[in-house]
Amino acid sequence: MKRLLATTSALAVLLGVAAAPALAEEKTAWRLFVSDHAAPVVHALDMETGQTIETFSVKTPARLYSTDSGRSIFAVQGTSDVVSVLSSGISFGDHGDHGDIKVEAPRLLDVSFEGKKPSHFVDHNGDIALFFDGEGKARITREADILEGKPAIREVATDAPHHGVAVALGDDVLISEPNKDKPDELPVGIRVVDRTGATVGDVHSCPDLHGEASSGNLLAIACAEGLLVTSGDGKIELLPYDKALPEGKSTTLVGGRGLQYFLGNYGPSAVVLIDPKSEEAFRLIDLPTRRVHFTVDPVRAKFAYIFTEDGQLHRIDVVAGKIDGSLKLTEPYSMDGHWSDPRPRIAVAGNRIVVSDPLKSALHVVDAESFTKGDDIPLEGKPFNLVAVGGSGETH
Ligand code: ZN
Ligand code: ZN
């Protein structure tokens, strides 16, 4: 595994502990944005106090994504054909020898993106790609322009509506290629489209395409027989699943922050650690029961977390490739029933791991350093999707 440069928030945390120059004050701020499984709201919480700062109204229950910079939160509302955007109110400035933090009120921006059945959101270095399944089109824009209130939008179309994804990679856009005969099924490949809208090279085969993530300079896209991997240098190569793995595939990927790796689902009761640059690229980790949700720790790079249906949060040591701790947090949340039933989600907010408990109207807080339970935060309704943004920096 390659050690990466610290991410903005981790960098700010690291810089925050360095000696501060005179007149500078150090400040830490973490905010948690929480959507509800049934109600069209997004709560913004201050994680230092556990208090709700504000509850924003959106059109329908939303799936939340934060950008890598942490400056904005996207609320994808698939059933009302709109993507709303919130400013997190937290931003960082790089002053070379230290990082500055600016904390303002979170707000719902006037900017929103309309289109049929928005699905996947991908941020790549501040280039945002929103895919609209109902149109088979992606809208590409820049986070910085959105925050200024005037996003320029570039549209990239495919041949048919489908459940797809796009990634803006420099001047090119990687976009899913629908299954021509059965567009209702998963896409069959990746097409590269340049600024003029022309296709670059051949379509890269990727049957059952679903799931993508970035880690450092690598982008991975999950397919039936392996992962398409690129570093944005024009080469896209298939990393086939190891023959030693059982039958299966990944359909959701998350990318390591601080260490270069990917974590993917693999069958209902396992995850796979993927290091494309290693001889042993795939390491399977079996779980005690079926998996509900997983995420990486952006601050403590060697850890990732998995929640399983028996109500346990597991900490994975991604270097050792094994579970190194488990905590019982909730009543069981069976994976029987509909995939979209309310079940817990995980987010890491600085030194806290937060797990939503939608059926108990609560957020469970775990100390990330000691991996022990802290105080719960009650939250009305069915708290569901979570994203955390923040870090430490100086104000002066
Ligand atoms: Zn400064
Ligand atoms: Zn999907």
Coordinates of C-alpha atoms and ligand atoms in Angstrom, one line a residue:
M1 CA 0.0 0.0 0.0
K2 CA 1.3 3.4 -0.9
R3 CA 1.1 6.2 1.7
L4 CA -0.6 9.2 0.3
L5 CA -0.4 12.9 1.1
A6 CA -2.7 13.8 3.8
T7 CA -6.2 14.9 2.7
T8 CA -7.4 18.4 3.4
S9 CA -9.1 17.5 6.7
A10 CA -6.3 15.2 7.8
L11 CA -3.7 17.7 6.8
A12 CA -5.5 20.4 8.8
V13 CA -5.6 18.0 11.8
L14 CA -1.9 17.4 11.5
L15 CA -1.1 21.0 11.1
G16 CA -3.4 21.9 13.9
V17 CA -1.1 20.1 16.4
A18 CA 2.0 22.0 15.2
A19 CA 3.1 25.0 17.2
A20 CA 0.8 27.9 16.4
P21 CA 2.3 31.3 15.6
A22 CA 1.4 34.2 17.9
L23 CA -2.0 35.8 17.4
A24 CA -3.3 32.6 15.7
E25 CA -6.0 30.7 17.4
E26 CA -6.6 27.0 16.8
K27 CA -10.1 25.9 16.1
T28 CA -11.7 22.5 15.5
A29 CA -15.1 22.1 13.8
W30 CA -16.9 19.0 12.7
R31 CA -20.4 19.0 11.2
L32 CA -22.6 16.1 10.5
F33 CA -25.3 16.2 7.8
V34 CA -28.1 13.7 8.3
S35 CA -31.0 12.9 6.0
D36 CA -34.2 11.1 7.0
H37 CA -35.4 7.8 5.6
A38 CA -39.0 9.1 5.3
A39 CA -39.0 12.9 5.7
P40 CA -37.6 15.4 3.1
V41 CA -35.2 17.0 5.5
V42 CA -31.4 17.4 6.0
H43 CA -30.2 18.1 9.6
A44 CA -26.9 19.9 10.2
L45 CA -25.4 19.0 13.5
D46 CA -22.4 20.5 15.4
M47 CA -20.4 17.4 16.4
E48 CA -18.6 19.3 19.2
T49 CA -21.9 19.8 21.0
G50 CA -24.2 17.3 19.5
Q51 CA -26.7 20.1 18.9
T52 CA -28.7 20.6 15.7
I53 CA -27.6 23.8 14.0
E54 CA -30.4 23.8 11.5
T55 CA -32.8 21.5 9.7
F56 CA -33.2 22.2 6.0
S57 CA -36.2 21.2 3.9
V58 CA -35.7 19.5 0.6
K59 CA -38.3 18.0 -1.8
T60 CA -38.1 14.2 -1.0
P61 CA -35.9 12.0 1.2
A62 CA -32.3 12.4 0.1
R63 CA -29.1 10.5 -0.3
L64 CA -26.2 12.6 0.9
Y65 CA -22.7 13.0 -0.5
S66 CA -20.0 15.3 0.6
T67 CA -17.3 16.6 -1.7
D68 CA -13.6 15.9 -1.0
S69 CA -13.1 19.5 0.0
G70 CA -15.9 19.2 2.5
R71 CA -17.3 22.6 1.4
S72 CA -20.5 21.2 0.0
I73 CA -23.1 18.5 0.5
F74 CA -25.2 17.1 -2.3
A75 CA -28.7 15.9 -1.5
V76 CA -29.7 13.5 -4.3
Q77 CA -33.5 13.1 -4.5
G78 CA -34.2 10.3 -6.9
T79 CA -37.9 10.4 -6.5
S80 CA -38.4 14.1 -7.1
D81 CA -35.9 14.5 -10.0
V82 CA -33.6 17.0 -8.3
V83 CA -30.2 17.3 -6.6
S84 CA -30.0 20.1 -4.0
V85 CA -26.7 21.5 -2.8
L86 CA -25.8 22.7 0.7
S87 CA -22.8 24.7 1.7
S88 CA -21.3 23.0 4.8
G89 CA -20.1 26.3 6.1
I90 CA -16.6 24.8 6.8
S91 CA -13.7 25.6 4.5
F92 CA -9.9 25.4 4.7
G93 CA -7.2 27.6 3.3
D94 CA -3.7 26.3 2.7
H95 CA -1.2 28.9 4.1
G96 CA 1.8 26.8 3.3
D97 CA 3.2 26.2 6.8
H98 CA -0.3 25.9 8.4
G99 CA -3.9 25.5 7.5
D100 CA -6.7 28.0 8.2
I101 CA -10.2 27.1 9.0
K102 CA -13.2 29.2 8.3
V103 CA -16.5 28.4 9.9
E104 CA -19.8 29.9 8.7
A105 CA -23.5 28.9 9.0
P106 CA -24.4 26.0 6.8
R107 CA -27.0 26.9 4.1
L108 CA -29.1 25.5 1.4
L109 CA -27.8 27.0 -1.9
D110 CA -30.0 28.4 -4.6
V111 CA -28.3 26.1 -7.1
S112 CA -30.0 22.8 -7.8
F113 CA -29.8 20.3 -10.6
E114 CA -32.9 19.0 -12.2
G115 CA -33.3 15.9 -14.3
K116 CA -35.0 12.5 -14.4
K117 CA -33.9 10.1 -11.7
P118 CA -30.6 11.4 -10.4
S119 CA -28.5 8.6 -9.1
H120 CA -24.7 8.5 -8.7
F121 CA -22.7 11.5 -7.6
V122 CA -18.9 11.6 -8.2
D123 CA -16.4 14.3 -7.2
H124 CA -13.0 14.1 -8.7
N125 CA -10.7 17.0 -7.7
G126 CA -13.6 19.4 -7.5
D127 CA -15.2 18.3 -10.8
I128 CA -18.6 17.1 -10.0
A129 CA -20.4 14.5 -12.2
L130 CA -24.1 13.9 -11.6
F131 CA -25.7 11.0 -13.4
F132 CA -29.4 11.0 -14.3
D133 CA -30.6 7.5 -14.9
G134 CA -34.0 8.5 -16.4
E135 CA -32.1 10.4 -19.2
G136 CA -29.0 8.4 -19.5
K137 CA -27.1 11.7 -19.2
A138 CA -24.5 13.2 -17.0
R139 CA -24.1 16.8 -15.9
I140 CA -20.6 17.9 -15.2
T141 CA -19.8 21.0 -13.2
R142 CA -17.3 22.5 -10.8
E143 CA -17.8 22.7 -7.1
A144 CA -16.1 26.1 -6.9
D145 CA -18.6 27.5 -9.5
I146 CA -21.5 26.0 -7.6
L147 CA -20.4 27.7 -4.4
E148 CA -20.2 31.0 -6.3
G149 CA -23.8 30.4 -7.4
K150 CA -23.1 30.2 -11.1
P151 CA -22.2 26.7 -12.3
A152 CA -21.4 26.1 -15.9
I153 CA -22.9 22.8 -16.9
R154 CA -21.5 20.4 -19.5
E155 CA -23.8 17.6 -20.5
V156 CA -22.6 14.2 -21.7
A157 CA -25.2 11.8 -23.1
T158 CA -25.3 8.1 -23.7
D159 CA -27.5 6.0 -26.0
A160 CA -30.2 5.1 -23.5
P161 CA -31.6 5.8 -20.1
H162 CA -29.9 3.4 -17.6
H163 CA -28.5 3.1 -14.1
G164 CA -25.2 4.7 -14.8
V165 CA -22.3 6.8 -13.6
A166 CA -19.8 9.4 -14.9
V167 CA -16.5 10.6 -13.6
A168 CA -14.9 13.9 -14.8
L169 CA -11.2 13.1 -15.2
G170 CA -9.3 16.2 -16.3
D171 CA -10.6 17.1 -19.8
D172 CA -12.2 13.8 -20.3
V173 CA -15.4 12.3 -18.9
L174 CA -15.6 8.6 -18.2
I175 CA -19.2 7.5 -18.7
S176 CA -21.1 4.2 -18.4
E177 CA -22.1 2.5 -21.7
P178 CA -25.6 1.1 -21.5
N179 CA -26.5 -2.4 -22.4
K180 CA -28.0 -1.8 -25.9
D181 CA -30.4 -4.8 -25.9
K182 CA -31.4 -4.5 -22.2
P183 CA -30.8 -0.9 -21.0
D184 CA -32.7 -1.9 -17.8
E185 CA -29.8 -4.0 -16.8
L186 CA -26.4 -2.7 -15.6
P187 CA -24.1 -1.0 -18.1
V188 CA -21.6 -3.0 -20.1
G189 CA -18.6 -0.7 -20.3
I190 CA -16.9 2.7 -20.0
R191 CA -16.7 5.2 -22.8
V192 CA -14.2 8.1 -22.6
V193 CA -15.5 11.4 -24.0
D194 CA -13.4 14.4 -24.6
R195 CA -14.2 18.2 -24.4
T196 CA -15.7 18.2 -27.9
G197 CA -18.0 15.3 -27.1
A198 CA -16.0 12.9 -29.2
T199 CA -15.3 9.3 -28.0
V200 CA -11.7 8.6 -27.3
G201 CA -10.6 5.1 -28.2
D202 CA -12.7 2.0 -27.8
V203 CA -15.4 1.4 -25.2
H204 CA -13.7 -0.4 -22.2
S205 CA -15.6 -3.6 -21.5
C206 CA -17.1 -3.7 -18.0
P207 CA -20.2 -6.0 -17.7
D208 CA -22.4 -5.4 -14.7
L209 CA -20.7 -2.0 -14.0
H210 CA -21.7 -0.6 -10.6
G211 CA -19.5 1.0 -8.0
E212 CA -16.6 3.4 -8.4
A213 CA -14.1 5.1 -6.1
S214 CA -10.9 7.1 -6.1
S215 CA -7.9 6.6 -3.8
G216 CA -5.0 8.9 -4.3
N217 CA -4.3 9.1 -8.1
L218 CA -6.2 5.9 -8.8
L219 CA -9.7 5.6 -10.0
A220 CA -11.4 2.1 -9.9
I221 CA -14.7 1.0 -11.4
A222 CA -16.2 -2.3 -10.5
C223 CA -17.2 -4.8 -13.2
A224 CA -18.4 -8.5 -13.2
E225 CA -14.9 -9.9 -13.7
G226 CA -12.7 -7.3 -11.9
L227 CA -12.0 -3.6 -11.6
L228 CA -11.1 -1.2 -14.3
V229 CA -8.3 0.9 -12.9
T230 CA -6.8 4.2 -14.2
S231 CA -4.5 6.9 -13.0
G232 CA -5.9 9.3 -15.5
D233 CA -3.0 8.9 -17.9
G234 CA -5.2 7.6 -20.7
K235 CA -4.6 4.0 -19.8
I236 CA -7.6 2.0 -18.4
E237 CA -6.7 -1.5 -17.4
L238 CA -8.7 -4.4 -16.0
L239 CA -7.5 -5.9 -12.7
P240 CA -9.2 -9.3 -12.8
Y241 CA -10.5 -10.8 -9.5
D242 CA -8.1 -13.3 -8.0
K243 CA -8.8 -16.9 -9.0
A244 CA -8.5 -17.8 -5.3
L245 CA -11.6 -15.6 -4.5
P246 CA -14.9 -17.4 -4.2
E247 CA -17.6 -16.6 -6.8
G248 CA -18.7 -13.0 -6.4
K249 CA -18.1 -9.4 -7.4
S250 CA -17.9 -5.9 -5.9
T251 CA -20.8 -3.5 -6.6
T252 CA -19.8 -0.8 -4.2
L253 CA -16.3 0.6 -3.7
V254 CA -14.9 3.1 -1.2
G255 CA -11.4 4.5 -1.6
G256 CA -8.7 4.7 1.1
R257 CA -7.6 8.2 2.3
G258 CA -4.0 8.4 3.4
L259 CA -3.3 4.9 2.2
Q260 CA -4.0 3.8 -1.3
Y261 CA -6.5 1.0 -1.4
F262 CA -10.1 0.2 -2.2
L263 CA -12.7 -1.5 0.0
G264 CA -15.5 -3.3 -1.8
N265 CA -18.4 -5.5 -1.0
Y266 CA -18.0 -9.1 -2.1
G267 CA -21.0 -11.4 -1.5
P268 CA -23.5 -10.6 1.3
S269 CA -21.2 -11.5 4.2
A270 CA -17.7 -10.4 3.2
V271 CA -15.7 -7.4 2.0
V272 CA -12.6 -7.3 -0.1
L273 CA -9.5 -5.1 0.4
I274 CA -8.1 -4.2 -3.0
D275 CA -4.5 -2.9 -3.6
P276 CA -4.1 -2.7 -7.3
K277 CA -0.3 -2.2 -6.9
S278 CA 0.3 -5.3 -4.8
E279 CA 1.1 -8.9 -5.9
E280 CA -1.7 -10.0 -3.6
A281 CA -4.2 -7.4 -4.9
F282 CA -7.3 -8.9 -3.2
R283 CA -7.7 -9.8 0.4
L284 CA -11.1 -11.2 1.4
I285 CA -12.4 -10.5 5.0
D286 CA -15.3 -12.7 6.1
L287 CA -17.9 -11.0 8.4
P288 CA -19.9 -12.7 11.2
T289 CA -23.2 -11.8 9.5
R290 CA -24.5 -9.9 6.5
R291 CA -23.0 -6.5 5.8
V292 CA -25.2 -3.3 6.0
H293 CA -22.7 -0.5 5.3
F294 CA -19.0 0.3 5.3
T295 CA -16.7 3.3 5.1
V296 CA -13.0 4.2 5.5
D297 CA -11.5 6.3 8.2
P298 CA -10.1 9.4 6.5
V299 CA -8.1 10.5 9.5
R300 CA -6.7 7.2 10.9
A301 CA -5.7 5.8 7.5
K302 CA -5.2 2.2 8.7
F303 CA -8.8 1.7 9.7
A304 CA -12.1 1.1 8.0
Y305 CA -15.5 0.3 9.5
I306 CA -18.3 -2.1 8.7
F307 CA -21.7 -2.4 10.2
T308 CA -23.4 -5.8 10.1
E309 CA -27.0 -6.8 10.5
D310 CA -26.5 -8.2 14.0
G311 CA -26.1 -4.6 15.2
Q312 CA -22.3 -4.6 15.4
L313 CA -19.8 -2.1 14.2
H314 CA -16.5 -3.7 13.2
R315 CA -13.1 -2.0 12.9
I316 CA -11.0 -3.3 10.1
D317 CA -7.2 -3.0 10.2
V318 CA -6.6 -2.6 6.5
V319 CA -2.9 -3.2 6.8
A320 CA -3.3 -6.5 8.6
G321 CA -6.4 -7.3 6.6
K322 CA -8.6 -8.4 9.5
I323 CA -11.3 -7.3 12.0
D324 CA -9.5 -5.9 15.1
G325 CA -12.5 -4.9 17.1
S326 CA -16.3 -5.1 17.3
L327 CA -18.9 -3.1 19.2
K328 CA -22.6 -3.9 19.6
L329 CA -24.5 -0.7 18.9
T330 CA -28.0 -1.4 17.8
E331 CA -30.7 -4.1 17.8
P332 CA -30.4 -6.4 14.8
Y333 CA -31.2 -4.8 11.4
S334 CA -31.9 -7.8 9.2
M335 CA -30.8 -7.7 5.5
D336 CA -34.0 -9.6 4.6
G337 CA -36.6 -7.3 3.2
H338 CA -36.1 -4.5 0.7
W339 CA -32.6 -3.2 0.0
S340 CA -33.8 0.3 0.7
D341 CA -35.4 -0.4 4.1
P342 CA -34.1 2.0 6.9
R343 CA -30.8 0.6 8.2
P344 CA -27.8 2.1 9.9
R345 CA -25.1 4.2 8.1
I346 CA -21.6 5.1 9.2
A347 CA -19.7 8.4 9.1
V348 CA -16.4 9.4 10.6
A349 CA -16.4 13.0 12.1
G350 CA -12.8 13.6 13.3
N351 CA -12.4 11.6 16.5
R352 CA -15.9 10.3 16.4
I353 CA -17.5 7.5 14.5
V354 CA -21.2 8.1 14.1
V355 CA -23.7 5.3 13.3
S356 CA -27.4 6.2 12.5
D357 CA -30.1 4.1 14.2
P358 CA -33.1 5.0 12.1
L359 CA -35.6 2.8 14.0
K360 CA -34.5 4.3 17.4
S361 CA -34.4 7.9 16.3
A362 CA -30.8 8.1 17.4
L363 CA -27.2 8.5 16.4
H364 CA -24.6 6.3 18.2
V365 CA -21.2 8.0 18.8
V366 CA -18.1 5.9 19.1
D367 CA -14.7 7.3 20.2
A368 CA -12.5 6.6 17.2
E369 CA -9.2 6.5 19.2
S370 CA -10.3 4.0 21.9
F371 CA -13.1 2.4 19.8
T372 CA -15.5 2.6 22.8
K373 CA -19.1 3.8 23.0
G374 CA -19.8 7.5 23.8
D375 CA -23.0 9.3 24.3
D376 CA -25.9 8.9 21.9
I377 CA -27.5 11.8 20.1
P378 CA -31.3 11.7 19.9
L379 CA -32.6 12.9 16.5
E380 CA -36.3 13.0 15.5
G381 CA -37.6 10.8 12.7
K382 CA -35.6 8.1 11.0
P383 CA -32.0 9.4 10.8
F384 CA -30.4 7.6 7.9
N385 CA -27.7 8.8 5.5
L386 CA -24.8 10.6 7.2
V387 CA -21.9 12.7 5.9
A388 CA -19.3 14.5 8.1
V389 CA -17.1 17.4 7.2
G390 CA -14.6 19.3 9.2
G391 CA -11.1 19.4 10.7
S392 CA -8.8 21.8 12.6
G393 CA -7.0 24.9 11.5
E394 CA -6.0 28.3 12.6
T395 CA -8.0 31.5 12.6
H396 CA -6.3 34.8 12.5
Ligands
ZN1 ZN -3.2 31.4 8.0
ZN2 ZN -26.3 2.6 -8.0

